[in-house]
PDB file of C-alpha atoms in Angstrom:
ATOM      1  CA  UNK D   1     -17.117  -5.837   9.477  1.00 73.00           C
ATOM      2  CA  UNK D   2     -17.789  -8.315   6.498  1.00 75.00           C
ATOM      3  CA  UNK D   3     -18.717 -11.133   9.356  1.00 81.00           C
ATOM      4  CA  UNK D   4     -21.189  -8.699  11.141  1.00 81.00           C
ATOM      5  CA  UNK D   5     -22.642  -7.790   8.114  1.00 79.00           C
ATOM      6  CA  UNK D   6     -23.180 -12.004   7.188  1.00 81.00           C
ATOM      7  CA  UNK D   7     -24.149 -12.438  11.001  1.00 85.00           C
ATOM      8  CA  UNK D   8     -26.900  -9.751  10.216  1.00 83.00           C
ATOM      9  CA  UNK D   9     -28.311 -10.813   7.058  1.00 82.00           C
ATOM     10  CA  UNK D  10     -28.431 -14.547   8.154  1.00 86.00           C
ATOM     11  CA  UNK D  11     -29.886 -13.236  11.190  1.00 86.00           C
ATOM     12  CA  UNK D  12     -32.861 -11.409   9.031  1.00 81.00           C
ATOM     13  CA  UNK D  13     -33.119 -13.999   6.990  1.00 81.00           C
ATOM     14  CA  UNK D  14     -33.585 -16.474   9.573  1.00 83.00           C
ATOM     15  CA  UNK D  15     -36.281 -14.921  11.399  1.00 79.00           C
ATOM     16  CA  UNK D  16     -37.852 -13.556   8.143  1.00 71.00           C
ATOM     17  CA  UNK D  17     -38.134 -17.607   6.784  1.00 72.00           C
ATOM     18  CA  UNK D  18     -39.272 -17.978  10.700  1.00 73.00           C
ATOM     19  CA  UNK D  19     -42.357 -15.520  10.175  1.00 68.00           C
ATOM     20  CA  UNK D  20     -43.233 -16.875   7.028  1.00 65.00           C
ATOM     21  CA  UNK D  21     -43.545 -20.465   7.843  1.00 68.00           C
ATOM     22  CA  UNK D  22     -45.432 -20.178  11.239  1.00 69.00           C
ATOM     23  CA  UNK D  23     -47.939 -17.742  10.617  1.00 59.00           C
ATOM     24  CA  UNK D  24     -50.937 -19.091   9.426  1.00 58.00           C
ATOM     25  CA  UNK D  25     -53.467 -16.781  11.427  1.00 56.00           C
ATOM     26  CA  UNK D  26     -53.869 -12.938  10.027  1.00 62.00           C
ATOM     27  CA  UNK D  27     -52.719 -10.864  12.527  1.00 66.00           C
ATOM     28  CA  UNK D  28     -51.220 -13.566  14.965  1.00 69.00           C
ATOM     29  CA  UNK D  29     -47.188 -13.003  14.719  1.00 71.00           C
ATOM     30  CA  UNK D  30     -45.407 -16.522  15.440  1.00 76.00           C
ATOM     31  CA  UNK D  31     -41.039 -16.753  15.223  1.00 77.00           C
ATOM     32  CA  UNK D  32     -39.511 -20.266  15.614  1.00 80.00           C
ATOM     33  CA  UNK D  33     -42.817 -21.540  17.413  1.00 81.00           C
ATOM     34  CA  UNK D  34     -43.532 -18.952  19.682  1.00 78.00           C
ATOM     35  CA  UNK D  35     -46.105 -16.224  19.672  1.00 78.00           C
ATOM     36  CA  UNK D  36     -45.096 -12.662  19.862  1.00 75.00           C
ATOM     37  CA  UNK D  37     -46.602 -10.730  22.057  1.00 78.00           C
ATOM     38  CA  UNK D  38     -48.280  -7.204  21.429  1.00 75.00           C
ATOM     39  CA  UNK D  39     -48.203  -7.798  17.399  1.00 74.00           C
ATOM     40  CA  UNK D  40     -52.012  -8.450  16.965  1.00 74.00           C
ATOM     41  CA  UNK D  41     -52.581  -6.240  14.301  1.00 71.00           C
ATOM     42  CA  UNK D  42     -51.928  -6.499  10.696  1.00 68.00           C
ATOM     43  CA  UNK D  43     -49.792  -2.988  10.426  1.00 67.00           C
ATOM     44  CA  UNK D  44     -48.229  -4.328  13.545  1.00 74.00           C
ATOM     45  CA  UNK D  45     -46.835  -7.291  11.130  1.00 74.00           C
ATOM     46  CA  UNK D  46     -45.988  -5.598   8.465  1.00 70.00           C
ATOM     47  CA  UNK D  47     -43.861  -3.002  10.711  1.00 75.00           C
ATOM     48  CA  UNK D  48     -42.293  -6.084  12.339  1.00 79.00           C
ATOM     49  CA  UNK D  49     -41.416  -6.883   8.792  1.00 81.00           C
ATOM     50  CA  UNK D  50     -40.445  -3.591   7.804  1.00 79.00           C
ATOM     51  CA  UNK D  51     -37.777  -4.134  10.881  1.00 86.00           C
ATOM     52  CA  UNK D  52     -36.822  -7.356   9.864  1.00 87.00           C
ATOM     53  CA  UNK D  53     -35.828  -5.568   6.404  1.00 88.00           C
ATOM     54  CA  UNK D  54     -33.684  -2.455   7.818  1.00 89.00           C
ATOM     55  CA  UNK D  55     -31.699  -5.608   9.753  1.00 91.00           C
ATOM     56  CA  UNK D  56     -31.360  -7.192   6.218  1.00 90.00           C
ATOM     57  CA  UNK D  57     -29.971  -4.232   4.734  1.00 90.00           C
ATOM     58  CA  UNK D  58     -27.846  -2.938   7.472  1.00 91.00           C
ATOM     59  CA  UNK D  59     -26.226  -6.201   6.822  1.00 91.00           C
ATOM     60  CA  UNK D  60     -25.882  -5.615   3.575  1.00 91.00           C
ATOM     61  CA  UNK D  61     -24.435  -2.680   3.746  1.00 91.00           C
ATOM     62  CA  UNK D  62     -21.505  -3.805   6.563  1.00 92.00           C
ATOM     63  CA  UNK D  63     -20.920  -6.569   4.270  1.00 92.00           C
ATOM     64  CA  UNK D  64     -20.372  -4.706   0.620  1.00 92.00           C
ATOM     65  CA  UNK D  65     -18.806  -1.666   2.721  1.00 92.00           C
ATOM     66  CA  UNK D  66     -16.259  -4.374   4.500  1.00 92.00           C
ATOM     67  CA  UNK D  67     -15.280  -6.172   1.245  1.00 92.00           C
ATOM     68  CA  UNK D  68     -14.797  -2.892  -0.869  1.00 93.00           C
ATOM     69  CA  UNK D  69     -12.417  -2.057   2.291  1.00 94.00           C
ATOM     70  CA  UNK D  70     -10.764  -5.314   1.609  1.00 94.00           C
ATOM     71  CA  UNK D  71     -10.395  -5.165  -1.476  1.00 95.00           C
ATOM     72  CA  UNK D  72      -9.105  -1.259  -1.781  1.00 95.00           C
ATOM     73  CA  UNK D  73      -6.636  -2.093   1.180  1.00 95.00           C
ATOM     74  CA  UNK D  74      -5.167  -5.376  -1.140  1.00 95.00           C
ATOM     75  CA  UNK D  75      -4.764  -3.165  -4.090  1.00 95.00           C
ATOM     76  CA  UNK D  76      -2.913  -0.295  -1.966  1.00 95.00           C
ATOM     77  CA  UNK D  77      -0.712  -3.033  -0.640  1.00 95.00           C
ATOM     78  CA  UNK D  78      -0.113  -4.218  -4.013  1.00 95.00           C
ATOM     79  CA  UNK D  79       0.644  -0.847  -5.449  1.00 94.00           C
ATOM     80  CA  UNK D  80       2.905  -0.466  -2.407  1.00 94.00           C
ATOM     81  CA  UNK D  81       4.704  -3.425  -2.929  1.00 94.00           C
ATOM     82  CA  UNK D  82       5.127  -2.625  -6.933  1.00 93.00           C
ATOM     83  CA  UNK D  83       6.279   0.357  -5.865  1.00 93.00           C
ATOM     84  CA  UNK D  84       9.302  -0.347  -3.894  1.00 93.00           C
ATOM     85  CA  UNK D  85      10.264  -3.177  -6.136  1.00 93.00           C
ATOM     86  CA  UNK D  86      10.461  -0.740  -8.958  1.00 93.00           C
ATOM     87  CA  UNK D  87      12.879   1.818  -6.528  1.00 93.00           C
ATOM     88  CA  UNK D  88      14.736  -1.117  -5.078  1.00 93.00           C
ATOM     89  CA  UNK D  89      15.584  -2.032  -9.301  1.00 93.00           C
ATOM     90  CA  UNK D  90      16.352   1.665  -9.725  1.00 93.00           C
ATOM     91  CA  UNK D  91      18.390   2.038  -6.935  1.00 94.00           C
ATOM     92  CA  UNK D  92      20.308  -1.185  -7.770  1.00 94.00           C
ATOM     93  CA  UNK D  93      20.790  -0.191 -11.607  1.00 94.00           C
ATOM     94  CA  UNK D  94      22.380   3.443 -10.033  1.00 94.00           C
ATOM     95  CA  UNK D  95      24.416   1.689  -7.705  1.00 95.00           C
ATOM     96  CA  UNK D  96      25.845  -0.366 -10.547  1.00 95.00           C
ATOM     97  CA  UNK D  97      26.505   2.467 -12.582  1.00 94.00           C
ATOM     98  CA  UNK D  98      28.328   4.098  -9.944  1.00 94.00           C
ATOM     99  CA  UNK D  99      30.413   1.066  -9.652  1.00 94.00           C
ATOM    100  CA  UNK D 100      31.339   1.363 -13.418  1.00 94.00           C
ATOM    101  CA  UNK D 101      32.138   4.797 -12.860  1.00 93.00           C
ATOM    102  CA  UNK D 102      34.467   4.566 -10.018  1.00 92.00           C
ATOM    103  CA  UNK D 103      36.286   1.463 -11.626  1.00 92.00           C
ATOM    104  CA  UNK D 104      36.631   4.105 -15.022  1.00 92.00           C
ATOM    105  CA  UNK D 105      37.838   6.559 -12.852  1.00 90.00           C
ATOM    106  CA  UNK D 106      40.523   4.529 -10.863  1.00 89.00           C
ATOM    107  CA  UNK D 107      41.506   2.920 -14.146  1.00 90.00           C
ATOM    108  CA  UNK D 108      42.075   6.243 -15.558  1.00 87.00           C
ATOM    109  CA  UNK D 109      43.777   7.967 -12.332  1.00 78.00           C
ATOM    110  CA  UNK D 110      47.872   7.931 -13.250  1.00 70.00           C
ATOM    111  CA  UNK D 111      49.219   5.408 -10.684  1.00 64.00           C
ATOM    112  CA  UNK D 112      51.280   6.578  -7.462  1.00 61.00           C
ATOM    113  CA  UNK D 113      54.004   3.633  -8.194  1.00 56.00           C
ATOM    114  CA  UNK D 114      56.976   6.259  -9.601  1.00 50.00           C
ATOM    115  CA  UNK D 115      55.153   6.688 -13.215  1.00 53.00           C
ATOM    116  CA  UNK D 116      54.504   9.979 -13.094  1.00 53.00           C
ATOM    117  CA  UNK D 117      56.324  12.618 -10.381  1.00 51.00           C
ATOM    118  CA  UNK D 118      53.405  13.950  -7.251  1.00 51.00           C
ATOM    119  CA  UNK D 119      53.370  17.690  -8.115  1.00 54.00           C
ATOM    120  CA  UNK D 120      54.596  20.073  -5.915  1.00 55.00           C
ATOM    121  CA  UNK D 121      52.948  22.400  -3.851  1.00 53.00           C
ATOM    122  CA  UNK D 122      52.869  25.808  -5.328  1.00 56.00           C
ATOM    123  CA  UNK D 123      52.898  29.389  -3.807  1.00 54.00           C
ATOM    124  CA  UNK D 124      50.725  32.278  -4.830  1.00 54.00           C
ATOM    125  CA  UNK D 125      51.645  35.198  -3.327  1.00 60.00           C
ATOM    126  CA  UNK D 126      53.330  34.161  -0.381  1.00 59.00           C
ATOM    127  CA  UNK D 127      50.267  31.444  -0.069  1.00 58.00           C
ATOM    128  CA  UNK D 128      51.223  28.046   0.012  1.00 61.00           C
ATOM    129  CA  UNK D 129      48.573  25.659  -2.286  1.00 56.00           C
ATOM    130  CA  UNK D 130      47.943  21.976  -2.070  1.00 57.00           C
ATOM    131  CA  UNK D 131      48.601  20.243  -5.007  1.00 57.00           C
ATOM    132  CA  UNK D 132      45.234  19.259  -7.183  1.00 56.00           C
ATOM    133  CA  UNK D 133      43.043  16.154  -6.769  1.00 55.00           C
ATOM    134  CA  UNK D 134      44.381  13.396  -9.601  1.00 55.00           C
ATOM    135  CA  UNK D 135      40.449  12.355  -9.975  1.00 52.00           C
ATOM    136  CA  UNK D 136      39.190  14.488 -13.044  1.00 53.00           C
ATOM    137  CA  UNK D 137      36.876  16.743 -12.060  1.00 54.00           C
ATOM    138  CA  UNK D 138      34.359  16.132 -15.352  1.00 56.00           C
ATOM    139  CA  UNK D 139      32.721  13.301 -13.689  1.00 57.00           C
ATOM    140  CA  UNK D 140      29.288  13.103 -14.932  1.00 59.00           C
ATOM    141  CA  UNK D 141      28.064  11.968 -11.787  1.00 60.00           C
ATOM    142  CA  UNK D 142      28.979  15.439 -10.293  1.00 57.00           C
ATOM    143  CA  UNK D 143      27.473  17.222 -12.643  1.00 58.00           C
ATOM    144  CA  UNK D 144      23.734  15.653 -12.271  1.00 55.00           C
ATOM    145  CA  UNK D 145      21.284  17.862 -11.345  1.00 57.00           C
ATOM    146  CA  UNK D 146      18.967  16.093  -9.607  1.00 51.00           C
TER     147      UNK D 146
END
């Protein structure tokens, strides 16, 4: 978009400067040394003109419209990119505190090495129940609510 839009406005500029510097006859409409046919009218000129202008700002237009696309697409990317870094650092700093919390927890846990007895499994009513977890079960991290 941004080179049509310089490819335009060169183009209108070139034959604009072209216009200027060959005409020297009122209503006789020379571009780069050649004579244009059917222009042999003054308002004939000036709408040639006129045309020569809507190229111009066509061009323009592609060309401001193309580098504000550019430029919004760079800042979305940038955004983008802050973005994850900023997750990727959160996600990190959770997974680290994780890590402390699981080496807390093992620490903590009573080893299996004949320090303290496994406890039994217990009956209620005739129901046989597995002995309890040894990992407390006031872990912060299972009581986020998130």
């Amino acid at each position: 978009m941004v080179f049509l839009g310089f490819l335009l406005v060169a183009a209108a500029i070139a034959v604009g400067a072209g216009v200027v510097l060959d005409n020297t006859d009122a209503a006789h409409l020379v571009v780069f040394g050649q004579s244009v046919p059917g222009l042999n009218n003054e308002w004939q000129v000036f709408l040639a003109g006129a045309g020569v202008a809507v190229v111009f700002v066509l061009g323009m237009t592609l060309t401001v419209s193309g580098a504000a696309r550019r430029i919004r697409n760079r800042r979305d990317l940038r955004d983008l990119r802050e973005e994850h870094e900023e997750s990727l650092t959160t996600l990190e700093m959770e997974k680290r505190r994780l890590e402390r919390e699981l080496a807390r927890v093992r620490q903590n846990a009573p080893r299996r090495g004949g320090q303290q007895p496994e406890p039994a499994a217990t009956s209620v009513q005739g129901v046989r129940v597995a002995p309890r977890s040894r990992i407390p079960a006031a872990s912060p991290f299972f009581e986020r609510n998130e």
